[in-house]
mmCIF file of C-alpha atoms and ligand atoms in Angstrom:
data_model
loop_
_atom_site.group_PDB
_atom_site.id
_atom_site.type_symbol
_atom_site.label_atom_id
_atom_site.label_comp_id
_atom_site.label_asym_id
_atom_site.label_seq_id
_atom_site.Cartn_x
_atom_site.Cartn_y
_atom_site.Cartn_z
ATOM 1 C CA MET A 1 -1.295 -1.421 26.020
ATOM 2 C CA GLU A 2 2.443 -2.127 25.965
ATOM 3 C CA PRO A 3 3.597 -3.801 22.765
ATOM 4 C CA MET A 4 5.748 -6.886 22.524
ATOM 5 C CA ARG A 5 9.000 -5.932 20.877
ATOM 6 C CA HIS A 6 9.755 -8.791 18.671
ATOM 7 C CA LYS A 7 12.353 -10.196 16.297
ATOM 8 C CA GLU A 8 10.914 -12.496 13.633
ATOM 9 C CA ALA A 9 13.341 -15.395 13.388
ATOM 10 C CA HIS A 10 11.806 -16.814 10.203
ATOM 11 C CA LEU A 11 11.727 -13.559 8.249
ATOM 12 C CA LYS A 12 13.954 -13.687 5.156
ATOM 13 C CA THR A 13 14.811 -9.997 5.048
ATOM 14 C CA SER A 14 18.063 -8.228 5.704
ATOM 15 C CA TRP A 15 16.804 -5.006 7.276
ATOM 16 C CA LEU A 16 13.012 -4.843 7.108
ATOM 17 C CA GLY A 17 11.102 -6.029 10.169
ATOM 18 C CA LYS A 18 14.189 -6.686 12.257
ATOM 19 C CA THR A 19 12.197 -4.983 14.981
ATOM 20 C CA ILE A 20 8.456 -5.552 14.990
ATOM 21 C CA TYR A 21 6.224 -3.915 17.594
ATOM 22 C CA LYS A 22 3.246 -6.222 18.063
ATOM 23 C CA TYR A 23 0.124 -4.846 19.704
ATOM 24 C CA GLU A 24 -3.070 -6.619 20.674
ATOM 25 C CA GLU A 25 -4.883 -3.315 20.187
ATOM 26 C CA ILE A 26 -3.817 0.133 18.990
ATOM 27 C CA ASP A 27 -5.571 3.239 17.672
ATOM 28 C CA SER A 28 -3.801 3.071 14.301
ATOM 29 C CA THR A 29 -0.486 1.452 13.377
ATOM 30 C CA ASN A 30 0.265 4.516 11.204
ATOM 31 C CA THR A 31 -0.308 6.881 14.120
ATOM 32 C CA GLU A 32 1.864 4.691 16.354
ATOM 33 C CA GLY A 33 4.470 4.510 13.571
ATOM 34 C CA LYS A 34 4.647 8.311 13.544
ATOM 35 C CA ARG A 35 4.977 8.431 17.337
ATOM 36 C CA LEU A 36 7.797 5.869 17.248
ATOM 37 C CA ALA A 37 9.530 7.583 14.315
ATOM 38 C CA GLU A 38 9.415 10.918 16.156
ATOM 39 C CA ASN A 39 11.189 9.119 19.005
ATOM 40 C CA GLY A 40 13.927 7.859 16.696
ATOM 41 C CA ALA A 41 12.693 4.396 15.604
ATOM 42 C CA ALA A 42 14.965 2.912 12.957
ATOM 43 C CA HIS A 43 14.448 2.488 9.217
ATOM 44 C CA GLY A 44 12.655 -0.824 8.687
ATOM 45 C CA THR A 45 10.758 -0.895 12.004
ATOM 46 C CA VAL A 46 7.334 -2.543 11.668
ATOM 47 C CA ILE A 47 4.227 -1.950 13.780
ATOM 48 C CA HIS A 48 1.543 -4.633 13.721
ATOM 49 C CA ALA A 49 -1.765 -4.819 15.583
ATOM 50 C CA GLN A 50 -4.489 -7.441 15.942
ATOM 51 C CA VAL A 51 -7.146 -4.732 16.013
ATOM 52 C CA GLN A 52 -7.147 -0.990 15.296
ATOM 53 C CA THR A 53 -9.679 1.134 17.146
ATOM 54 C CA ALA A 54 -9.133 4.170 14.875
ATOM 55 C CA GLY A 55 -7.775 2.654 11.652
ATOM 56 C CA ARG A 56 -7.324 5.390 9.071
ATOM 57 C CA GLY A 57 -7.837 5.350 5.314
ATOM 58 C CA ARG A 58 -7.044 7.936 2.687
ATOM 59 C CA ARG A 59 -8.852 11.270 2.511
ATOM 60 C CA GLY A 60 -9.718 11.128 6.218
ATOM 61 C CA ARG A 61 -11.815 7.991 5.924
ATOM 62 C CA GLN A 62 -11.995 5.260 8.535
ATOM 63 C CA TRP A 63 -10.454 1.883 7.829
ATOM 64 C CA SER A 64 -12.428 -1.031 9.209
ATOM 65 C CA SER A 65 -9.903 -3.217 11.092
ATOM 66 C CA PRO A 66 -11.710 -5.917 13.083
ATOM 67 C CA LYS A 67 -9.740 -8.131 15.449
ATOM 68 C CA GLY A 68 -7.769 -10.836 13.672
ATOM 69 C CA ALA A 69 -9.750 -10.388 10.437
ATOM 70 C CA GLY A 70 -6.904 -8.944 8.450
ATOM 71 C CA ILE A 71 -3.333 -7.780 8.710
ATOM 72 C CA TRP A 72 -2.974 -4.201 9.848
ATOM 73 C CA PHE A 73 0.584 -2.942 9.896
ATOM 74 C CA SER A 74 2.912 -0.057 9.113
ATOM 75 C CA ILE A 75 6.539 0.231 8.061
ATOM 76 C CA ILE A 76 8.798 3.095 9.134
ATOM 77 C CA LEU A 77 11.214 4.163 6.390
ATOM 78 C CA ARG A 78 13.931 6.774 6.375
ATOM 79 C CA PRO A 79 14.747 6.991 2.674
ATOM 80 C CA ASP A 80 17.198 9.459 1.236
ATOM 81 C CA ILE A 81 14.747 10.867 -1.314
ATOM 82 C CA ALA A 82 13.081 14.139 -2.208
ATOM 83 C CA PRO A 83 9.576 14.632 -0.791
ATOM 84 C CA GLU A 84 8.178 14.655 -4.380
ATOM 85 C CA SER A 85 9.414 11.073 -4.883
ATOM 86 C CA ALA A 86 7.797 9.776 -1.703
ATOM 87 C CA PRO A 87 4.372 8.850 -3.201
ATOM 88 C CA VAL A 88 6.115 6.267 -5.394
ATOM 89 C CA LEU A 89 6.757 4.153 -2.337
ATOM 90 C CA THR A 90 3.009 3.533 -2.288
ATOM 91 C CA LEU A 91 3.400 1.847 -5.679
ATOM 92 C CA VAL A 92 6.308 -0.188 -4.312
ATOM 93 C CA ALA A 93 4.067 -1.319 -1.462
ATOM 94 C CA ALA A 94 1.233 -2.265 -3.842
ATOM 95 C CA MET A 95 3.660 -4.309 -5.932
ATOM 96 C CA ALA A 96 4.887 -6.102 -2.795
ATOM 97 C CA VAL A 97 1.346 -6.902 -1.650
ATOM 98 C CA VAL A 98 0.422 -8.284 -5.069
ATOM 99 C CA LYS A 99 3.514 -10.501 -5.153
ATOM 100 C CA ALA A 100 2.821 -11.762 -1.619
ATOM 101 C CA ILE A 101 -0.851 -12.533 -2.382
ATOM 102 C CA GLN A 102 0.220 -14.297 -5.569
ATOM 103 C CA ARG A 103 1.998 -16.867 -3.427
ATOM 104 C CA LEU A 104 -1.480 -18.154 -2.461
ATOM 105 C CA PRO A 105 -2.682 -20.832 -4.898
ATOM 106 C CA GLY A 106 -5.364 -19.542 -7.246
ATOM 107 C CA ALA A 107 -4.963 -15.859 -6.363
ATOM 108 C CA SER A 108 -4.605 -13.282 -9.135
ATOM 109 C CA PRO A 109 -4.587 -9.856 -7.520
ATOM 110 C CA GLN A 110 -4.311 -6.628 -9.500
ATOM 111 C CA ILE A 111 -3.271 -3.077 -8.701
ATOM 112 C CA LYS A 112 -5.607 -0.138 -8.956
ATOM 113 C CA TRP A 113 -3.181 2.749 -9.274
ATOM 114 C CA PRO A 114 -1.836 4.087 -7.052
ATOM 115 C CA ASN A 115 -2.641 2.354 -3.825
ATOM 116 C CA ASP A 116 -5.303 -0.346 -3.880
ATOM 117 C CA VAL A 117 -4.971 -4.046 -4.502
ATOM 118 C CA VAL A 118 -8.114 -5.574 -5.959
ATOM 119 C CA MET A 119 -9.402 -9.057 -6.734
ATOM 120 C CA SER A 120 -12.283 -9.546 -9.161
ATOM 121 C CA GLY A 121 -12.720 -5.774 -9.131
ATOM 122 C CA LYS A 122 -13.119 -5.497 -5.341
ATOM 123 C CA LYS A 123 -10.669 -3.985 -2.913
ATOM 124 C CA VAL A 124 -8.712 -6.431 -0.770
ATOM 125 C CA CYS A 125 -5.959 -4.074 0.406
ATOM 126 C CA GLY A 126 -5.478 -0.359 0.995
ATOM 127 C CA ILE A 127 -2.255 1.555 1.524
ATOM 128 C CA LEU A 128 -1.822 4.835 3.386
ATOM 129 C CA THR A 129 1.575 6.500 2.980
ATOM 130 C CA GLU A 130 2.377 9.420 5.247
ATOM 131 C CA MET A 131 5.592 11.378 5.586
ATOM 132 C CA SER A 132 7.409 13.998 7.540
ATOM 133 C CA PRO A 133 9.056 16.282 4.980
ATOM 134 C CA GLN A 134 12.227 18.210 5.736
ATOM 135 C CA ARG A 135 13.537 21.230 3.886
ATOM 136 C CA ASP A 136 15.786 19.110 1.670
ATOM 137 C CA GLY A 137 14.394 15.578 1.980
ATOM 138 C CA VAL A 138 12.250 13.242 3.998
ATOM 139 C CA ASP A 139 12.813 12.715 7.724
ATOM 140 C CA TYR A 140 10.679 9.570 7.881
ATOM 141 C CA MET A 141 7.813 7.890 6.104
ATOM 142 C CA VAL A 142 5.162 5.556 7.432
ATOM 143 C CA VAL A 143 3.696 3.139 4.906
ATOM 144 C CA GLY A 144 0.516 1.606 6.326
ATOM 145 C CA ILE A 145 -0.938 -1.509 4.766
ATOM 146 C CA GLY A 146 -4.285 -3.127 5.523
ATOM 147 C CA ILE A 147 -5.119 -6.476 3.942
ATOM 148 C CA ASN A 148 -8.556 -8.011 4.426
ATOM 149 C CA VAL A 149 -8.006 -11.718 5.079
ATOM 150 C CA LYS A 150 -10.872 -13.448 6.908
ATOM 151 C CA GLN A 151 -13.960 -11.221 6.615
ATOM 152 C CA GLN A 152 -17.060 -12.836 5.152
ATOM 153 C CA ALA A 153 -19.096 -9.625 5.542
ATOM 154 C CA PHE A 154 -18.325 -5.899 5.534
ATOM 155 C CA PRO A 155 -19.946 -2.743 6.926
ATOM 156 C CA PRO A 156 -22.767 -1.496 4.655
ATOM 157 C CA ASP A 157 -20.827 1.498 3.282
ATOM 158 C CA ILE A 158 -18.063 -0.692 1.792
ATOM 159 C CA MET A 159 -20.025 -3.912 1.221
ATOM 160 C CA ALA A 160 -20.216 -3.406 -2.545
ATOM 161 C CA SER A 161 -16.557 -2.548 -3.083
ATOM 162 C CA ALA A 162 -14.619 -4.575 -0.471
ATOM 163 C CA THR A 163 -13.601 -8.198 -0.289
ATOM 164 C CA SER A 164 -11.201 -10.439 1.640
ATOM 165 C CA LEU A 165 -8.725 -13.102 0.579
ATOM 166 C CA GLU A 166 -10.812 -15.898 2.069
ATOM 167 C CA GLN A 167 -13.933 -14.565 0.368
ATOM 168 C CA MET A 168 -12.078 -14.633 -2.942
ATOM 169 C CA LEU A 169 -10.440 -18.022 -2.337
ATOM 170 C CA PRO A 170 -13.253 -20.216 -1.013
ATOM 171 C CA GLY A 171 -12.017 -23.088 1.155
ATOM 172 C CA ALA A 172 -8.618 -21.486 1.753
ATOM 173 C CA SER A 173 -7.357 -20.750 5.232
ATOM 174 C CA VAL A 174 -4.891 -17.900 4.932
ATOM 175 C CA SER A 175 -2.290 -17.406 7.654
ATOM 176 C CA GLY A 176 -1.965 -13.723 8.499
ATOM 177 C CA GLU A 177 1.471 -14.324 9.968
ATOM 178 C CA LEU A 178 2.831 -15.955 6.803
ATOM 179 C CA LEU A 179 1.225 -13.297 4.645
ATOM 180 C CA LEU A 180 2.795 -10.520 6.714
ATOM 181 C CA ALA A 181 6.214 -12.170 6.353
ATOM 182 C CA ALA A 182 5.678 -12.521 2.591
ATOM 183 C CA VAL A 183 4.721 -8.842 2.186
ATOM 184 C CA LEU A 184 7.782 -7.728 4.158
ATOM 185 C CA GLU A 185 10.077 -9.931 2.068
ATOM 186 C CA GLU A 186 8.621 -8.648 -1.190
ATOM 187 C CA PHE A 187 8.623 -5.061 0.041
ATOM 188 C CA GLU A 188 12.333 -5.224 0.758
ATOM 189 C CA ILE A 189 13.015 -6.603 -2.737
ATOM 190 C CA TYR A 190 10.995 -3.938 -4.565
ATOM 191 C CA TYR A 191 12.146 -1.100 -2.306
ATOM 192 C CA GLU A 192 15.741 -1.970 -3.141
ATOM 193 C CA LYS A 193 14.958 -2.158 -6.849
ATOM 194 C CA TYR A 194 13.432 1.296 -6.574
ATOM 195 C CA MET A 195 16.379 2.713 -4.650
ATOM 196 C CA GLN A 196 18.873 1.298 -7.151
ATOM 197 C CA THR A 197 17.594 3.527 -9.966
ATOM 198 C CA MET A 198 15.374 5.948 -8.014
ATOM 199 C CA ASP A 199 12.555 5.044 -10.361
ATOM 200 C CA MET A 200 10.321 2.125 -11.342
ATOM 201 C CA SER A 201 12.318 1.052 -14.389
ATOM 202 C CA LEU A 202 13.423 -2.292 -12.922
ATOM 203 C CA PHE A 203 9.819 -3.443 -12.414
ATOM 204 C CA LEU A 204 7.746 -1.270 -14.713
ATOM 205 C CA GLU A 205 6.705 -4.190 -16.892
ATOM 206 C CA GLU A 206 5.754 -6.348 -13.901
ATOM 207 C CA TYR A 207 3.677 -3.462 -12.587
ATOM 208 C CA HIS A 208 1.950 -2.953 -15.938
ATOM 209 C CA ASP A 209 1.013 -6.636 -16.116
ATOM 210 C CA ARG A 210 -1.024 -6.191 -12.951
ATOM 211 C CA LEU A 211 -2.447 -2.748 -13.526
ATOM 212 C CA VAL A 212 -6.242 -3.024 -13.510
ATOM 213 C CA ASN A 213 -6.677 0.541 -14.804
ATOM 214 C CA LYS A 214 -4.684 -0.108 -17.988
ATOM 215 C CA ASP A 215 -6.651 0.909 -21.103
ATOM 216 C CA LYS A 216 -9.692 1.634 -18.957
ATOM 217 C CA GLU A 217 -11.614 4.849 -18.592
ATOM 218 C CA VAL A 218 -10.626 6.824 -15.518
ATOM 219 C CA LYS A 219 -11.900 9.981 -13.920
ATOM 220 C CA VAL A 220 -9.125 12.212 -12.574
ATOM 221 C CA LEU A 221 -10.179 14.223 -9.533
ATOM 222 C CA ASP A 222 -7.669 17.022 -10.033
ATOM 223 C CA PRO A 223 -8.250 19.908 -7.606
ATOM 224 C CA ARG A 224 -7.868 22.249 -10.636
ATOM 225 C CA GLY A 225 -10.753 20.494 -12.412
ATOM 226 C CA GLU A 226 -12.009 16.948 -12.977
ATOM 227 C CA TYR A 227 -11.599 15.199 -16.305
ATOM 228 C CA GLU A 228 -11.990 11.768 -17.865
ATOM 229 C CA GLY A 229 -9.564 9.885 -20.061
ATOM 230 C CA ILE A 230 -8.089 6.470 -20.777
ATOM 231 C CA ALA A 231 -5.281 5.197 -18.522
ATOM 232 C CA ARG A 232 -2.443 3.927 -20.701
ATOM 233 C CA GLY A 233 -0.026 2.827 -17.988
ATOM 234 C CA ILE A 234 2.513 4.507 -15.777
ATOM 235 C CA ASN A 235 5.875 6.116 -16.493
ATOM 236 C CA GLN A 236 9.157 5.405 -14.698
ATOM 237 C CA SER A 237 8.339 8.008 -12.063
ATOM 238 C CA GLY A 238 5.160 6.116 -11.190
ATOM 239 C CA GLU A 239 2.834 8.736 -12.669
ATOM 240 C CA LEU A 240 -0.337 7.485 -14.355
ATOM 241 C CA LEU A 241 -0.433 8.333 -18.064
ATOM 242 C CA VAL A 242 -3.940 9.414 -18.955
ATOM 243 C CA GLU A 243 -4.853 9.930 -22.596
ATOM 244 C CA ARG A 244 -7.204 12.823 -23.114
ATOM 245 C CA GLU A 245 -8.113 14.295 -26.472
ATOM 246 C CA GLY A 246 -5.060 12.710 -28.088
ATOM 247 C CA THR A 247 -2.487 13.859 -25.522
ATOM 248 C CA LEU A 248 -0.948 11.989 -22.626
ATOM 249 C CA ILE A 249 -1.152 13.665 -19.244
ATOM 250 C CA ALA A 250 1.133 12.418 -16.433
ATOM 251 C CA VAL A 251 -0.878 12.277 -13.213
ATOM 252 C CA ASN A 252 1.039 12.332 -9.922
ATOM 253 C CA ALA A 253 -0.179 9.984 -7.179
ATOM 254 C CA GLY A 254 0.380 12.577 -4.476
ATOM 255 C CA GLU A 255 -1.576 15.302 -6.241
ATOM 256 C CA VAL A 256 -4.785 13.817 -7.510
ATOM 257 C CA SER A 257 -7.093 10.921 -6.964
ATOM 258 C CA VAL A 258 -8.221 8.670 -9.782
ATOM 259 C CA ARG A 259 -11.526 6.827 -9.877
ATOM 260 C CA GLY A 260 -12.415 4.078 -12.244
ATOM 261 C CA VAL A 261 -15.596 4.896 -14.095
ATOM 262 C CA TYR A 262 -16.126 1.220 -14.801
ATOM 263 C CA GLY A 263 -17.858 -0.315 -11.796
ATOM 264 C CA TYR A 264 -15.387 -0.559 -8.919
ATOM 265 C CA ALA A 265 -14.902 2.999 -7.721
ATOM 266 C CA PRO A 266 -13.873 3.304 -4.078
HETATM 267 C C1 BTN B 301 -7.114 3.355 2.002
HETATM 268 O O1 BTN B 301 -7.323 2.556 1.087
HETATM 269 O O2 BTN B 301 -7.858 4.316 2.212
HETATM 270 C C2 BTN B 301 -5.888 3.154 2.863
HETATM 271 C C3 BTN B 301 -6.138 2.194 3.995
HETATM 272 C C4 BTN B 301 -4.908 1.922 4.835
HETATM 273 C C5 BTN B 301 -5.206 1.046 6.032
HETATM 274 C C6 BTN B 301 -3.984 0.659 6.802
HETATM 275 S S1 BTN B 301 -4.309 -0.545 8.032
HETATM 276 C C7 BTN B 301 -2.724 -0.294 8.725
HETATM 277 C C8 BTN B 301 -2.429 1.184 8.673
HETATM 278 N N1 BTN B 301 -2.959 1.860 9.837
HETATM 279 C C9 BTN B 301 -3.935 2.691 9.523
HETATM 280 O O3 BTN B 301 -4.572 3.394 10.348
HETATM 281 N N2 BTN B 301 -4.167 2.694 8.208
HETATM 282 C C10 BTN B 301 -3.269 1.789 7.530
#
């Protein structure tokens, strides 16, 4: 289906979301983002869909994206960074989502490093960052964000670990449109902070305040061998610092996957 190419008049951003492709239905906003980026779509282009028929999660999983139940969107970025730095933009996105959700009265979201936003230990948002590396940089990146907003029930496989904003905030009616605008505004702010120093130093403390893994046991699924340790925070490069047998190991978001061994473990 042809999208509506759209300019959001009320959006308080200077470059992000100046063009938004709005679809009733799409396979995946990330897949469409890649198609558009390959055809030259500009830095800051946003793709949003009411429903995704093939929503994708990390590690080849599906992402449940029922019609109108959440906000399913992707951002095309063309940052001047090395491919190794690209996974940090997932942390920037998580920070933006947390700040946007915090605008809702009574909401206190947290970040499960590197790319989930959780409330009361259950996942309310997932982020899938994909990129097209070049020999000496990144051609484009697609940061896909899915926020569960309205669902009161979930498919059996994720029932125990997933939640939605309205499930967490009983009685609230959350506007997907306002939430999308809030995430884009916050994303622009934190992206620019990141680009100013090329690290997380300007918002490291803010990030730490919301890090659900901090001082918790974590299991690191390193392809070279799994191990357990205590997460102590992140460093300026966005790596998780895991204490194991008295030493701190810096774990890169792009290289390994971390599971909490304390209940919520997606
Ligand atoms: C995860 O937690 O596994 C990541 C989920 C990412 C889902 C979003 S929804 C919008 C965008 N389009 C996709 O197909 N996936 C991302």
